[in-house]
mmCIF file of C-alpha atoms in Angstrom:
data_model
loop_
_atom_site.group_PDB
_atom_site.id
_atom_site.type_symbol
_atom_site.label_atom_id
_atom_site.label_comp_id
_atom_site.label_asym_id
_atom_site.label_seq_id
_atom_site.Cartn_x
_atom_site.Cartn_y
_atom_site.Cartn_z
ATOM 1 C CA MET A 1 -15.811 14.063 3.739
ATOM 2 C CA ASN A 2 -15.223 16.638 1.566
ATOM 3 C CA GLN A 3 -17.464 19.669 3.092
ATOM 4 C CA ASN A 4 -17.175 21.196 0.000
ATOM 5 C CA SER A 5 -18.339 18.756 -2.841
ATOM 6 C CA GLY A 6 -19.557 16.249 -0.924
ATOM 7 C CA ALA A 7 -16.735 13.809 -2.588
ATOM 8 C CA VAL A 8 -15.198 11.470 -0.411
ATOM 9 C CA SER A 9 -11.465 11.260 -0.574
ATOM 10 C CA GLY A 10 -9.111 9.238 -2.097
ATOM 11 C CA ALA A 11 -7.233 8.170 1.587
ATOM 12 C CA ARG A 12 -11.012 7.271 2.523
ATOM 13 C CA GLN A 13 -12.456 5.226 -0.112
ATOM 14 C CA VAL A 14 -8.568 3.309 0.225
ATOM 15 C CA CYS A 15 -10.339 2.402 3.935
ATOM 16 C CA GLU A 16 -13.531 2.180 3.236
ATOM 17 C CA GLU A 17 -13.112 -0.438 0.139
ATOM 18 C CA LEU A 18 -10.207 -2.344 2.509
ATOM 19 C CA HIS A 19 -13.431 -2.228 5.867
ATOM 20 C CA ARG A 20 -15.638 -3.450 2.906
ATOM 21 C CA HIS A 21 -13.687 -6.707 2.042
ATOM 22 C CA GLY A 22 -12.833 -8.002 5.502
ATOM 23 C CA VAL A 23 -9.185 -6.042 5.860
ATOM 24 C CA THR A 24 -8.332 -6.356 9.587
ATOM 25 C CA ASP A 25 -4.908 -6.012 9.866
ATOM 26 C CA VAL A 26 -2.321 -3.438 8.108
ATOM 27 C CA PHE A 27 1.457 -3.381 8.440
ATOM 28 C CA GLY A 28 3.479 -0.523 6.858
ATOM 29 C CA LEU A 29 5.585 1.938 6.861
ATOM 30 C CA MET A 30 4.043 5.409 6.344
ATOM 31 C CA GLY A 31 5.436 8.232 4.147
ATOM 32 C CA ASP A 32 3.955 10.542 2.602
ATOM 33 C CA GLY A 33 2.068 8.993 -0.407
ATOM 34 C CA ASN A 34 0.218 7.152 2.733
ATOM 35 C CA VAL A 35 0.108 9.680 5.403
ATOM 36 C CA GLN A 36 -3.690 10.401 4.597
ATOM 37 C CA TRP A 37 -5.770 7.055 4.703
ATOM 38 C CA ILE A 38 -3.482 5.381 7.641
ATOM 39 C CA PRO A 39 -4.508 7.361 10.444
ATOM 40 C CA MET A 40 -8.400 6.512 9.457
ATOM 41 C CA LEU A 41 -7.457 2.490 9.116
ATOM 42 C CA GLN A 42 -8.712 2.553 13.130
ATOM 43 C CA SER A 43 -11.774 3.860 12.649
ATOM 44 C CA TYR A 44 -12.639 1.281 10.251
ATOM 45 C CA GLY A 45 -11.632 -1.236 13.170
ATOM 46 C CA ILE A 46 -8.308 -2.002 10.778
ATOM 47 C CA ALA A 47 -5.010 -2.291 12.985
ATOM 48 C CA TYR A 48 -1.870 -0.650 11.938
ATOM 49 C CA HIS A 49 1.107 -2.664 12.611
ATOM 50 C CA ALA A 50 4.187 -0.165 11.681
ATOM 51 C CA ALA A 51 7.234 -1.452 10.199
ATOM 52 C CA ARG A 52 10.714 0.115 9.914
ATOM 53 C CA HIS A 53 11.609 -0.764 6.406
ATOM 54 C CA GLU A 54 9.712 -1.432 3.490
ATOM 55 C CA ALA A 55 10.653 -5.202 2.850
ATOM 56 C CA GLY A 56 9.215 -5.525 6.980
ATOM 57 C CA ALA A 57 5.736 -4.388 5.780
ATOM 58 C CA VAL A 58 5.839 -6.834 3.100
ATOM 59 C CA ALA A 59 7.256 -9.767 4.978
ATOM 60 C CA MET A 60 5.265 -8.924 7.727
ATOM 61 C CA ALA A 61 2.603 -9.226 5.738
ATOM 62 C CA ASP A 62 3.425 -12.311 3.868
ATOM 63 C CA ALA A 63 3.649 -14.141 6.573
ATOM 64 C CA TYR A 64 0.197 -13.246 8.013
ATOM 65 C CA SER A 65 -0.853 -14.648 4.504
ATOM 66 C CA ARG A 66 0.528 -17.980 4.963
ATOM 67 C CA ALA A 67 -0.445 -17.964 8.868
ATOM 68 C CA THR A 68 -4.190 -17.690 8.574
ATOM 69 C CA GLY A 69 -4.348 -18.406 4.645
ATOM 70 C CA ARG A 70 -5.674 -14.119 4.345
ATOM 71 C CA VAL A 71 -5.062 -11.689 2.236
ATOM 72 C CA GLY A 72 -1.874 -9.653 3.289
ATOM 73 C CA VAL A 73 -2.351 -6.107 3.059
ATOM 74 C CA CYS A 74 0.850 -3.483 3.352
ATOM 75 C CA THR A 75 1.169 -0.416 2.398
ATOM 76 C CA VAL A 76 4.438 1.981 1.702
ATOM 77 C CA THR A 77 5.093 5.373 0.142
ATOM 78 C CA GLN A 78 6.002 6.155 -3.071
ATOM 79 C CA GLY A 79 9.113 5.530 -5.551
ATOM 80 C CA PRO A 80 11.969 3.844 -3.113
ATOM 81 C CA GLY A 81 9.106 2.866 -0.801
ATOM 82 C CA LEU A 82 8.735 0.567 -3.556
ATOM 83 C CA THR A 83 11.899 -0.394 -4.617
ATOM 84 C CA HIS A 84 12.456 -1.002 -1.670
ATOM 85 C CA ALA A 85 9.936 -4.028 -0.990
ATOM 86 C CA LEU A 86 10.524 -5.355 -4.299
ATOM 87 C CA SER A 87 12.712 -8.314 -2.786
ATOM 88 C CA CYS A 88 9.739 -9.444 -0.249
ATOM 89 C CA LEU A 89 7.268 -9.023 -2.595
ATOM 90 C CA ILE A 90 9.364 -11.014 -4.845
ATOM 91 C CA GLU A 91 9.241 -14.037 -2.168
ATOM 92 C CA ALA A 92 5.723 -13.816 -1.363
ATOM 93 C CA ARG A 93 4.958 -13.676 -5.371
ATOM 94 C CA LYS A 94 7.207 -17.444 -5.405
ATOM 95 C CA ALA A 95 5.454 -18.575 -2.377
ATOM 96 C CA GLY A 96 2.384 -18.224 -3.543
ATOM 97 C CA SER A 97 1.477 -15.956 -1.006
ATOM 98 C CA GLN A 98 -2.536 -13.444 -1.121
ATOM 99 C CA VAL A 99 -0.411 -9.892 -0.447
ATOM 100 C CA LEU A 100 -1.732 -6.694 -1.655
ATOM 101 C CA LEU A 101 0.853 -3.969 -1.294
ATOM 102 C CA VAL A 102 -0.759 -0.371 -2.185
ATOM 103 C CA ALA A 103 1.989 2.360 -2.784
ATOM 104 C CA GLY A 104 1.527 6.459 -2.410
ATOM 105 C CA GLU A 105 1.958 7.326 -6.070
ATOM 106 C CA THR A 106 4.205 10.015 -7.341
ATOM 107 C CA PRO A 107 2.269 13.058 -7.958
ATOM 108 C CA ALA A 108 1.008 14.086 -11.142
ATOM 109 C CA ARG A 109 3.581 16.810 -11.809
ATOM 110 C CA PRO A 110 7.267 16.131 -10.173
ATOM 111 C CA SER A 111 9.608 18.943 -9.150
ATOM 112 C CA ALA A 112 12.027 18.824 -11.913
ATOM 113 C CA TYR A 113 14.447 16.718 -9.701
ATOM 114 C CA SER A 114 12.329 14.320 -7.743
ATOM 115 C CA CYS A 115 13.846 11.439 -6.411
ATOM 116 C CA GLN A 116 10.480 9.718 -5.365
ATOM 117 C CA ASP A 117 9.692 9.216 -9.276
ATOM 118 C CA VAL A 118 9.444 5.690 -9.894
ATOM 119 C CA ASP A 119 7.170 4.058 -12.928
ATOM 120 C CA HIS A 120 5.282 1.863 -10.481
ATOM 121 C CA ALA A 121 3.693 -0.225 -13.179
ATOM 122 C CA ALA A 122 7.159 -0.957 -14.915
ATOM 123 C CA VAL A 123 8.733 -1.623 -11.192
ATOM 124 C CA LEU A 124 6.127 -4.563 -11.379
ATOM 125 C CA ASP A 125 5.887 -5.545 -14.142
ATOM 126 C CA SER A 126 9.930 -6.752 -14.321
ATOM 127 C CA VAL A 127 9.642 -9.098 -11.263
ATOM 128 C CA GLN A 128 6.070 -10.168 -12.660
ATOM 129 C CA CYS A 129 4.134 -8.540 -9.916
ATOM 130 C CA GLU A 130 0.474 -7.535 -11.338
ATOM 131 C CA SER A 131 -0.499 -3.778 -10.379
ATOM 132 C CA VAL A 132 -3.305 -1.447 -10.262
ATOM 133 C CA ARG A 133 -3.553 1.956 -10.904
ATOM 134 C CA VAL A 134 -6.417 3.414 -8.951
ATOM 135 C CA ARG A 135 -7.310 6.844 -9.812
#
């Protein structure tokens, strides 16, 4: 909780929603777009399985979905984190796997040169993957 306003942080909201939907495992690669909520997962009883590459995080979630029949949840940071995950995300989509990828977002006011400023919706649309921006 934010002690000043009583508002719940976005990071905590992510964890609460995952917990509410019965998620028990998250696969991912930590970056500045998800560093706030990954450490909170344990307090919600959700195991975090670290990957060495974004594609690996998606592949693990895909395999989890195929093996269990449950939604495989994975996370990467924004920009290149998302683009590095695309090949495995496309494979999961083509296989009909239930995969939820939670990617960070570039700040509303990125610096003049921001290599992480990528239009996530356009990238995902180009490979027929549905996206939802949560604010």
